[in-house]
mmCIF file of C-alpha atoms in Angstrom:
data_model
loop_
_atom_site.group_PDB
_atom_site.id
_atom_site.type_symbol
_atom_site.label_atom_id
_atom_site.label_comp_id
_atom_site.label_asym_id
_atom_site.label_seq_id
_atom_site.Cartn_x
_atom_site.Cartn_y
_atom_site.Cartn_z
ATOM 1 C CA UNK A 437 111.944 77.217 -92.914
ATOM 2 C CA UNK A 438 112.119 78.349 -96.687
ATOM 3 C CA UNK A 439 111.627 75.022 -99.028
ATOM 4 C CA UNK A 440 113.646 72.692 -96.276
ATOM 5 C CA UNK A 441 112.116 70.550 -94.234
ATOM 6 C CA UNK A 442 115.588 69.524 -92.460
ATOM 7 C CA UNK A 443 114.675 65.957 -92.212
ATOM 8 C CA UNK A 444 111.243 65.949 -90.915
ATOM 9 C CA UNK A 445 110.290 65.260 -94.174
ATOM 10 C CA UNK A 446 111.121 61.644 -93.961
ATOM 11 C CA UNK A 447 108.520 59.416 -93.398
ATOM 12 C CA UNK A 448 110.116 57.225 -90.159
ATOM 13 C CA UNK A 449 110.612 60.792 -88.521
ATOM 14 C CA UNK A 450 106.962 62.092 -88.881
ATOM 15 C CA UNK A 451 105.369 58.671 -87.412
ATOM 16 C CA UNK A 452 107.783 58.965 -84.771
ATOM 17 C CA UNK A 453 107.224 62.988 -83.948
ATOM 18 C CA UNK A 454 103.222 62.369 -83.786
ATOM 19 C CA UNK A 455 104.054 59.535 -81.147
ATOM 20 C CA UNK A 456 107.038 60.107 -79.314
ATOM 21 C CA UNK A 457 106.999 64.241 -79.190
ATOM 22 C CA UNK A 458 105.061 65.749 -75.956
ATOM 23 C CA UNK A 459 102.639 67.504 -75.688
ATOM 24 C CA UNK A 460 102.420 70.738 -74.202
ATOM 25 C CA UNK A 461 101.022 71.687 -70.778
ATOM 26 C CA UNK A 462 97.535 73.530 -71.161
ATOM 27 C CA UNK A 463 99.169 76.392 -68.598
ATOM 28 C CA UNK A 464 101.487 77.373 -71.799
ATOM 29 C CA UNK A 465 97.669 77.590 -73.990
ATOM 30 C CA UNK A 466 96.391 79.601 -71.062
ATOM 31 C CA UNK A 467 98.916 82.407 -70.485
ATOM 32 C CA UNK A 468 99.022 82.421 -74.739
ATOM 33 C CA UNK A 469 94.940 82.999 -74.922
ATOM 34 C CA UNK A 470 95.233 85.453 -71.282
ATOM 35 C CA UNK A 471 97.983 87.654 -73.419
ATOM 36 C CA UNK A 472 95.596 87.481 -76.294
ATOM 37 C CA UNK A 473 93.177 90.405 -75.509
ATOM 38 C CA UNK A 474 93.261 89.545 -71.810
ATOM 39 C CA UNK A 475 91.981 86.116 -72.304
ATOM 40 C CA UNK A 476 88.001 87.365 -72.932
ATOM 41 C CA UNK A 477 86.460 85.593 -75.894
ATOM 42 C CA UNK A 478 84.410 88.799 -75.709
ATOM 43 C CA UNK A 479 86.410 90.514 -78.064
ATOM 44 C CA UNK A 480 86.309 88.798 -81.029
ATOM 45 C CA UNK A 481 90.052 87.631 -80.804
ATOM 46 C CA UNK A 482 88.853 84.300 -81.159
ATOM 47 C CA UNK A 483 88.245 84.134 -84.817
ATOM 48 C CA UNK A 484 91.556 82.987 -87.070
ATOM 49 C CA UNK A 485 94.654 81.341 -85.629
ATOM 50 C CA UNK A 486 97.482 79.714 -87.715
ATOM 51 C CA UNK A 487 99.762 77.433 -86.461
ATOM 52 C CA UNK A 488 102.924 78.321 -88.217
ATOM 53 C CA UNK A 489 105.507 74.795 -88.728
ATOM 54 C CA UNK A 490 102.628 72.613 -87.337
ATOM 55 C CA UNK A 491 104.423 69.521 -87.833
ATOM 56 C CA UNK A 492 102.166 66.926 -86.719
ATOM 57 C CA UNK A 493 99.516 68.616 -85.274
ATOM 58 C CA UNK A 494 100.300 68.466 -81.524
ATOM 59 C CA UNK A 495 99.153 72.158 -81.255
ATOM 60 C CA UNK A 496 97.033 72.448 -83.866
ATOM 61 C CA UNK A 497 94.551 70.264 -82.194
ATOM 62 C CA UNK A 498 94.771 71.789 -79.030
ATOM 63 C CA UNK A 499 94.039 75.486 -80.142
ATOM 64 C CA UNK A 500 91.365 73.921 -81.974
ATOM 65 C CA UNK A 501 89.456 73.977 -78.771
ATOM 66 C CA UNK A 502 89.693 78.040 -78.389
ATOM 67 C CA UNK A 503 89.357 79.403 -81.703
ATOM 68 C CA UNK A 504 86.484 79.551 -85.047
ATOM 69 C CA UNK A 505 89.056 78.136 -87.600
ATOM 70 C CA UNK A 506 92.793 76.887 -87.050
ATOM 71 C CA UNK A 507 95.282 76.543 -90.158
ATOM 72 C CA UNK A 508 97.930 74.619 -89.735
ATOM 73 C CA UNK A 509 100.919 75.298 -92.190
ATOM 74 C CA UNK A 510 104.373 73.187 -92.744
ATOM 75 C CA UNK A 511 106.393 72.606 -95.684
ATOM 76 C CA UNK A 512 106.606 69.067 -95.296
ATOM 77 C CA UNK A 513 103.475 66.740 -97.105
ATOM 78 C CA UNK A 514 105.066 64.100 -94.383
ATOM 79 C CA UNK A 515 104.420 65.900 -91.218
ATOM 80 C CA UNK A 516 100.768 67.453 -92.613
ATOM 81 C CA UNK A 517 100.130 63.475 -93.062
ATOM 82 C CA UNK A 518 100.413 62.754 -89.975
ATOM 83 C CA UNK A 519 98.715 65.997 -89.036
ATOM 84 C CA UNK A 520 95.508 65.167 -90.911
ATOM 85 C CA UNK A 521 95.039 62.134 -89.236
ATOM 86 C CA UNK A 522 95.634 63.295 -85.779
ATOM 87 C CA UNK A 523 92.569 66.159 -86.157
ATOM 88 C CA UNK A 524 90.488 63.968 -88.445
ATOM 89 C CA UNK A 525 87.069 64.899 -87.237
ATOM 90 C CA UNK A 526 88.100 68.432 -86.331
ATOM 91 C CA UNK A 527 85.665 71.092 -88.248
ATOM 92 C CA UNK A 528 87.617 74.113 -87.595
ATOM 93 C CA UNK A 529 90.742 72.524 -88.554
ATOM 94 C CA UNK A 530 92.728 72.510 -92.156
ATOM 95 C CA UNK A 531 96.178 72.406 -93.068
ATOM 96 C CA UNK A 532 98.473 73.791 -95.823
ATOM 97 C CA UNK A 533 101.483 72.948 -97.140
ATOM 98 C CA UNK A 534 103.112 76.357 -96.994
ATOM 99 C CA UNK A 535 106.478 77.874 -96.173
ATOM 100 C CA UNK A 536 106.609 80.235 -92.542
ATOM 101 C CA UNK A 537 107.910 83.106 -95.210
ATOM 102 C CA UNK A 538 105.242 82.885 -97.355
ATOM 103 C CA UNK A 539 102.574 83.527 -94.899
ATOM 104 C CA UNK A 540 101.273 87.069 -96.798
ATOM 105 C CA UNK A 541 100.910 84.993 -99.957
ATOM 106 C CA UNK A 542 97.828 82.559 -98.142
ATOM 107 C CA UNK A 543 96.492 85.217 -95.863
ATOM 108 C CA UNK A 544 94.515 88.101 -96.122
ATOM 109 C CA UNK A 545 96.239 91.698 -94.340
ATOM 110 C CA UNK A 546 95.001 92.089 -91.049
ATOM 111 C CA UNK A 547 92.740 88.653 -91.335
ATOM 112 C CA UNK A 548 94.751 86.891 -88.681
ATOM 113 C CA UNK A 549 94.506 87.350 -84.184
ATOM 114 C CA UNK A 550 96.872 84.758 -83.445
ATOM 115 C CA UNK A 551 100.111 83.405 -84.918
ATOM 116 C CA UNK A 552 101.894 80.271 -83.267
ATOM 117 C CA UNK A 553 105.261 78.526 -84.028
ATOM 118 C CA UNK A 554 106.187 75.893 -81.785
ATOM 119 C CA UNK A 555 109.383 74.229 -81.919
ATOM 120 C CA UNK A 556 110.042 75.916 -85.462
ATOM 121 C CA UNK A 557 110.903 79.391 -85.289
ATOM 122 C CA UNK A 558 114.559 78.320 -85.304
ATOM 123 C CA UNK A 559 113.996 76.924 -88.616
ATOM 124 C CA UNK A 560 112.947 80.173 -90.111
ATOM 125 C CA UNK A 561 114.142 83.105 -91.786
ATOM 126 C CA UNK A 562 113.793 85.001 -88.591
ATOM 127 C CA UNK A 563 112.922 88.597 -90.180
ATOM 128 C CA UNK A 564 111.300 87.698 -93.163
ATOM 129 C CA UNK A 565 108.797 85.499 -90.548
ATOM 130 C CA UNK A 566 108.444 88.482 -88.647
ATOM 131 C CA UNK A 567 107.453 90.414 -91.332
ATOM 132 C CA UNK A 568 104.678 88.123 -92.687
ATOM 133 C CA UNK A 569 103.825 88.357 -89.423
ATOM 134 C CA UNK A 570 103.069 91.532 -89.245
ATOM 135 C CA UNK A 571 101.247 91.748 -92.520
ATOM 136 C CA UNK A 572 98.686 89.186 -91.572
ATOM 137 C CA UNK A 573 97.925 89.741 -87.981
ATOM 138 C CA UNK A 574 94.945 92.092 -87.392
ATOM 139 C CA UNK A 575 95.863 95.278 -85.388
ATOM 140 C CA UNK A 576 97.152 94.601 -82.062
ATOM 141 C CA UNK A 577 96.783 90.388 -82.977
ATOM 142 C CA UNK A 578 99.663 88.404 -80.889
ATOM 143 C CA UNK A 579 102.489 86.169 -81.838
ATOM 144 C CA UNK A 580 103.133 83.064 -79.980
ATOM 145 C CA UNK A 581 106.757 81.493 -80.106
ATOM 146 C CA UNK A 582 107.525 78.425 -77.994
ATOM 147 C CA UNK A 583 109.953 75.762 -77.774
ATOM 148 C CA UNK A 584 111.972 73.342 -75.378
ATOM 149 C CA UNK A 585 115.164 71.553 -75.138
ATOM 150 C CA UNK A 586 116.696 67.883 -74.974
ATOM 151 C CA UNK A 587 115.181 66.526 -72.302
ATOM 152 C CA UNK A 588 117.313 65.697 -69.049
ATOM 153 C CA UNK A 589 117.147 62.587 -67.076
ATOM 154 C CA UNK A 590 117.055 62.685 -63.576
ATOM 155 C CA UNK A 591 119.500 59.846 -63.132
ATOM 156 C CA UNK A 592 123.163 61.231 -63.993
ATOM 157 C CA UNK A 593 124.306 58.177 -65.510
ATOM 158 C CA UNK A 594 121.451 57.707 -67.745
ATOM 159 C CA UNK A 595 121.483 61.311 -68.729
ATOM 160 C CA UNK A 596 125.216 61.429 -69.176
ATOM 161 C CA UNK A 597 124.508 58.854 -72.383
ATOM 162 C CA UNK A 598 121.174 60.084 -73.028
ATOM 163 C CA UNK A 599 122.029 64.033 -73.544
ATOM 164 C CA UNK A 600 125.535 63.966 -73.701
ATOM 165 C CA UNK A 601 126.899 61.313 -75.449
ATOM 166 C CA UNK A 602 124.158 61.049 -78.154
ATOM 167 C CA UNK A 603 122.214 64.142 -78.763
ATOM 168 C CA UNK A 604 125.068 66.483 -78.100
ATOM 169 C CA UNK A 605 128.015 63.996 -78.881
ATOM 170 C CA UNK A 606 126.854 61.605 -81.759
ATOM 171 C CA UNK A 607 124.223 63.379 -83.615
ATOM 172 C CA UNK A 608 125.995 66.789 -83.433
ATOM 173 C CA UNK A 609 127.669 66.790 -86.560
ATOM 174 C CA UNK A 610 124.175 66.114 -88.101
ATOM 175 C CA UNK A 611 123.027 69.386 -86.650
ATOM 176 C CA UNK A 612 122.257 72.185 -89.044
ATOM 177 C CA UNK A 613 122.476 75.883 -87.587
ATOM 178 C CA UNK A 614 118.917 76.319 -86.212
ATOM 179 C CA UNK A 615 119.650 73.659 -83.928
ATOM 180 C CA UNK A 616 122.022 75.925 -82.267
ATOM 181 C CA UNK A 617 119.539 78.588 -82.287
ATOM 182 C CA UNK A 618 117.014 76.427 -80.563
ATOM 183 C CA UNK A 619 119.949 75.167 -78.158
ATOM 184 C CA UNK A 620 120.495 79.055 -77.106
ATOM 185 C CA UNK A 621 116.387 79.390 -75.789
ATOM 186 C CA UNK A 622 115.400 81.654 -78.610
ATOM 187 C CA UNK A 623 117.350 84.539 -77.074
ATOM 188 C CA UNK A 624 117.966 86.168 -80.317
ATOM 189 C CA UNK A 625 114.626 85.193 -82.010
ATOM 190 C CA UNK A 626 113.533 87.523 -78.453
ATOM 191 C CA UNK A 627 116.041 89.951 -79.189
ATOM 192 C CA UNK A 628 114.930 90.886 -82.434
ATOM 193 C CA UNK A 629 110.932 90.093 -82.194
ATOM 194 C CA UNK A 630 111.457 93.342 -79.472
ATOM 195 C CA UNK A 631 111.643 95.363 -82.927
ATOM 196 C CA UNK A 632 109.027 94.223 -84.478
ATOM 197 C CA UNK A 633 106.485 93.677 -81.595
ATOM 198 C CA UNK A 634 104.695 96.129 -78.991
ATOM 199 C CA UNK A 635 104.339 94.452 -75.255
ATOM 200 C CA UNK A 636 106.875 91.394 -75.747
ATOM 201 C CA UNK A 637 107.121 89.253 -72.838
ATOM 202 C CA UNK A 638 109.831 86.214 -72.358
ATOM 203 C CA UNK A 639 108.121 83.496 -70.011
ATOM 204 C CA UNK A 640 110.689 80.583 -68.810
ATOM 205 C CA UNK A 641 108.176 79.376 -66.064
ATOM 206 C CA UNK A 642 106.766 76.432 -68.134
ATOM 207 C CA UNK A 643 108.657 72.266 -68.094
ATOM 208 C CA UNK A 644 107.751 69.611 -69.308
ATOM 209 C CA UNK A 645 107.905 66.316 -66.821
ATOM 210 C CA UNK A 646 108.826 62.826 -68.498
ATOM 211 C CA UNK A 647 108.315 59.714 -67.345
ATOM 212 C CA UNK A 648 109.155 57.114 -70.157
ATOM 213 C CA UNK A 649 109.757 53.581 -70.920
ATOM 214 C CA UNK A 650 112.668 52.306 -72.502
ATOM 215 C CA UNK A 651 110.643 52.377 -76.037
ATOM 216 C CA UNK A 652 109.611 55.295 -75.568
ATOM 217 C CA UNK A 653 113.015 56.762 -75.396
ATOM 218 C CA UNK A 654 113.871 54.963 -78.430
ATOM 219 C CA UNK A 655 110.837 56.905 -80.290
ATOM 220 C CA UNK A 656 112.394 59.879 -79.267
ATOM 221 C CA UNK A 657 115.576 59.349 -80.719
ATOM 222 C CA UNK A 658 113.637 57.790 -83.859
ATOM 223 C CA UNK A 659 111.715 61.511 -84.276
ATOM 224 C CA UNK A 660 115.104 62.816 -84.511
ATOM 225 C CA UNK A 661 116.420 63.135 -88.171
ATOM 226 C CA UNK A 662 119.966 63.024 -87.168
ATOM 227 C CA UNK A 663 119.088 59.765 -86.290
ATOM 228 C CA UNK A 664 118.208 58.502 -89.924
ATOM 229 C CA UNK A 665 121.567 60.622 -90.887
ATOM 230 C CA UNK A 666 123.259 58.287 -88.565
ATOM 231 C CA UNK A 667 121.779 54.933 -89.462
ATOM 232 C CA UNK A 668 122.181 56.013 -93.405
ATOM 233 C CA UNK A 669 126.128 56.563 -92.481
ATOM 234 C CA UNK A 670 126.400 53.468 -89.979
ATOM 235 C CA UNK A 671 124.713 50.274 -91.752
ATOM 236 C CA UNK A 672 126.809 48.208 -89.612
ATOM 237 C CA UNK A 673 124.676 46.387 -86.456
ATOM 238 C CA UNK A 674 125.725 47.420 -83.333
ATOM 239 C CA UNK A 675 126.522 51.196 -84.244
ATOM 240 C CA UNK A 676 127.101 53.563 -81.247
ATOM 241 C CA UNK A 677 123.813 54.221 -81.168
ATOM 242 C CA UNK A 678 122.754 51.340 -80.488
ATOM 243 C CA UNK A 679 125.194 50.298 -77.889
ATOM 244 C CA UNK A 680 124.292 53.604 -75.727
ATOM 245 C CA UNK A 681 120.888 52.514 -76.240
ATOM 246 C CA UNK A 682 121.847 49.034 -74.619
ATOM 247 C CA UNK A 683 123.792 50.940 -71.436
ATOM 248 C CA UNK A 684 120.243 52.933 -70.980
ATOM 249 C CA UNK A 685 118.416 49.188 -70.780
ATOM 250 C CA UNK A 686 121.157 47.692 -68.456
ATOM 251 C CA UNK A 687 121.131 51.134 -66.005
ATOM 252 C CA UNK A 688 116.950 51.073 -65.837
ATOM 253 C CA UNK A 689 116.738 47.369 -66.076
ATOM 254 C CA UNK A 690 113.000 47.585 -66.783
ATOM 255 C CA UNK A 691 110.535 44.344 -66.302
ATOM 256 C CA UNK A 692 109.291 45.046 -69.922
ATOM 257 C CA UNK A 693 110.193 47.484 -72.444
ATOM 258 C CA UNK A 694 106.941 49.474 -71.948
ATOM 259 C CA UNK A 695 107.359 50.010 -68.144
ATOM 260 C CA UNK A 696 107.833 53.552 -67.663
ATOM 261 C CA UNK A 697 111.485 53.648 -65.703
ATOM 262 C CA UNK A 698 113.398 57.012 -66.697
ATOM 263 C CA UNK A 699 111.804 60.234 -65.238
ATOM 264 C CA UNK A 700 113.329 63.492 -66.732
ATOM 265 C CA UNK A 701 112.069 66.899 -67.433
ATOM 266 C CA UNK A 702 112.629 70.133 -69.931
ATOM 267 C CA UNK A 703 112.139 73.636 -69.655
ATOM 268 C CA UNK A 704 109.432 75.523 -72.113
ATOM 269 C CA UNK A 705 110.044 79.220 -73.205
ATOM 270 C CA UNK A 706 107.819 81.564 -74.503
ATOM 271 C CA UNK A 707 108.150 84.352 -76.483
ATOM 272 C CA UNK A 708 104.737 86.743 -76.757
ATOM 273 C CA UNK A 709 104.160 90.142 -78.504
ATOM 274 C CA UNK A 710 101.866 92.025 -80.341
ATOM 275 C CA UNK A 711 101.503 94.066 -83.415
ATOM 276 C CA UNK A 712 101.947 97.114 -82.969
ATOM 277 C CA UNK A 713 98.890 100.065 -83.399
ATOM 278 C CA UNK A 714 99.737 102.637 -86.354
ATOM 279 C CA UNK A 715 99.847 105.390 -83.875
ATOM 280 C CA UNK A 716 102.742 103.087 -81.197
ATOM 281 C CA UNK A 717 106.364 104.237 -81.548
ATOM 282 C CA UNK A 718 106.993 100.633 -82.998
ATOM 283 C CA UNK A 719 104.578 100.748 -84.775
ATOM 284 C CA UNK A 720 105.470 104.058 -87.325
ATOM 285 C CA UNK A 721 109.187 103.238 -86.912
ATOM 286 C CA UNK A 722 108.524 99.671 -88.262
ATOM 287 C CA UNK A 723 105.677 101.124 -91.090
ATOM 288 C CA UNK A 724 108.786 102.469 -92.367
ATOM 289 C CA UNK A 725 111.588 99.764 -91.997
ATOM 290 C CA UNK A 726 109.401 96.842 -92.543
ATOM 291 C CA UNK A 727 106.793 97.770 -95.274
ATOM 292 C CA UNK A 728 109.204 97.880 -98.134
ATOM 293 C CA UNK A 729 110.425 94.175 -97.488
ATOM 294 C CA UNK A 730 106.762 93.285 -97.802
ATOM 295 C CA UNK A 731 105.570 94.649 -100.765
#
């Protein structure tokens, strides 16, 4: 994440992220809060959560509902923008504008039970987010680290230009790296949270079911940065872009823009863990590797 917002800084992407991005299914918030002390509010493990590369809010305002105070962080004033508005009213709720890094520079040690990042962590200094991690989480707090992929359209032809021929054929060379990372389902961000965290767990049973209009798949594209990249690079009227866009219309043939025509679906995955005790094999082996790198 460091000081680069990749793009979502711009101002067309973060209207079209808050409208066009989905939300997550509230079985994904369950099995989060259940591997959170066993889901009992009895606890006290309902006290701090912060939602690491909030973006726009989507999940901000959801684990809003389950916890005393949420703190949304992002490094781009755009997206926290568009964040404010969408939990205006919310009492527990504030935001920060705040690298993923820099998390032990805003937080208090051990002042933390939760720490989410969805659809970010590839973004990040993988280690040095790990290791804030650590610092802030109370003993035995939980990470959270979720994401999902392009999504795929159930009819071939439609995906064939949707996925292929855009998303992994036009905007590729607009990719940076963490793209890639995201493309690979976080297996290395799993790999290496194993050395950091006590009781990780890798959950792939979670999707996400579409069923948009033609507009809305336009938004989607719109929430994409690559696809600024690509208009900046392509002034000219029809680009590429456009023309696939056209083939999509022509294969749905919708009655109205707004009727919802393409159906399509993504897989989740989530990666849990927990900090580890003082007195857990992790635990002393990383009060030794890690510590250093935080001070």
């Amino acid at each position: 994440m460091s000081d680069n917002s990749f793009g979502y800084e711009l101002e067309s992407v973060a209207n079209n992220y808050i409208k066009y991005r989905p939300m997550y299914p509230a079985k994904l918030y369950d099995t989060i809060l259940a591997f959170l002390n066993n889901g009992s509010e009895a606890d006290d493990r309902r006290g701090l959560v912060v939602d690491v590369g909030c973006g726009s809010g989507q999940c901000t305002r959801e684990l809003s509902k389950h916890f005393k105070s949420v703190i949304g962080i992002d490094n781009s004033a755009a997206q926290l923008t568009e964040a404010k508005q969408f939990c205006a009213g919310l009492d527990n709720v504030e935001f920060k504008l705040l690298a993923a890094e820099n998390l032990s520079s805003a937080f208090e040690e051990g002042s933390v039970d939760l720490i989410t990042a969805g659809m970010a962590v590839h973004w990040f200094d993988m280690k040095a987010f790990y290791s804030a991690s650590l610092r802030v989480l109370k003993s035995r707090g939980a990470l959270a680290v979720f994401g999902y992929l392009i999504p795929t359209l159930y009819n071939k032809e439609a995906n064939d230009i949707f996925h292929h021929q855009i998303f992994r054929g036009i905007f590729e060379r607009y990719y940076p790296s963490g793209v890639y990372r995201l493309f690979d389902e976080y297996k290395e961000e799993f790999s290496v949270m194993k050395l950091y965290f006590d009781d990780t767990v890798r959950d792939d049973s979670f999707k996400i079911e579409y069923n948009f209009s033609v507009n809305e798949i336009f938004g989607l594209l719109r929430s994409a940065p690559q696809y600024c990249y690509y208009k900046e690079d392509h002034p000219e009227h029809p680009d590429d872009v456009d023309i696939a866009l056209e083939k999509l219309t022509e294969i749905y043939k919708p009655n109205s823009r707004d009727e919802k025509v393409a159906r399509g679906w993504t897989p989740i995955f989530l990666l849990l863990g927990r900090k580890p005790s003082s007195d857990s094999q992790i635990g002393r082996q990383e009060a030794k590797m890690i510590e250093p790198r935080l001070l």
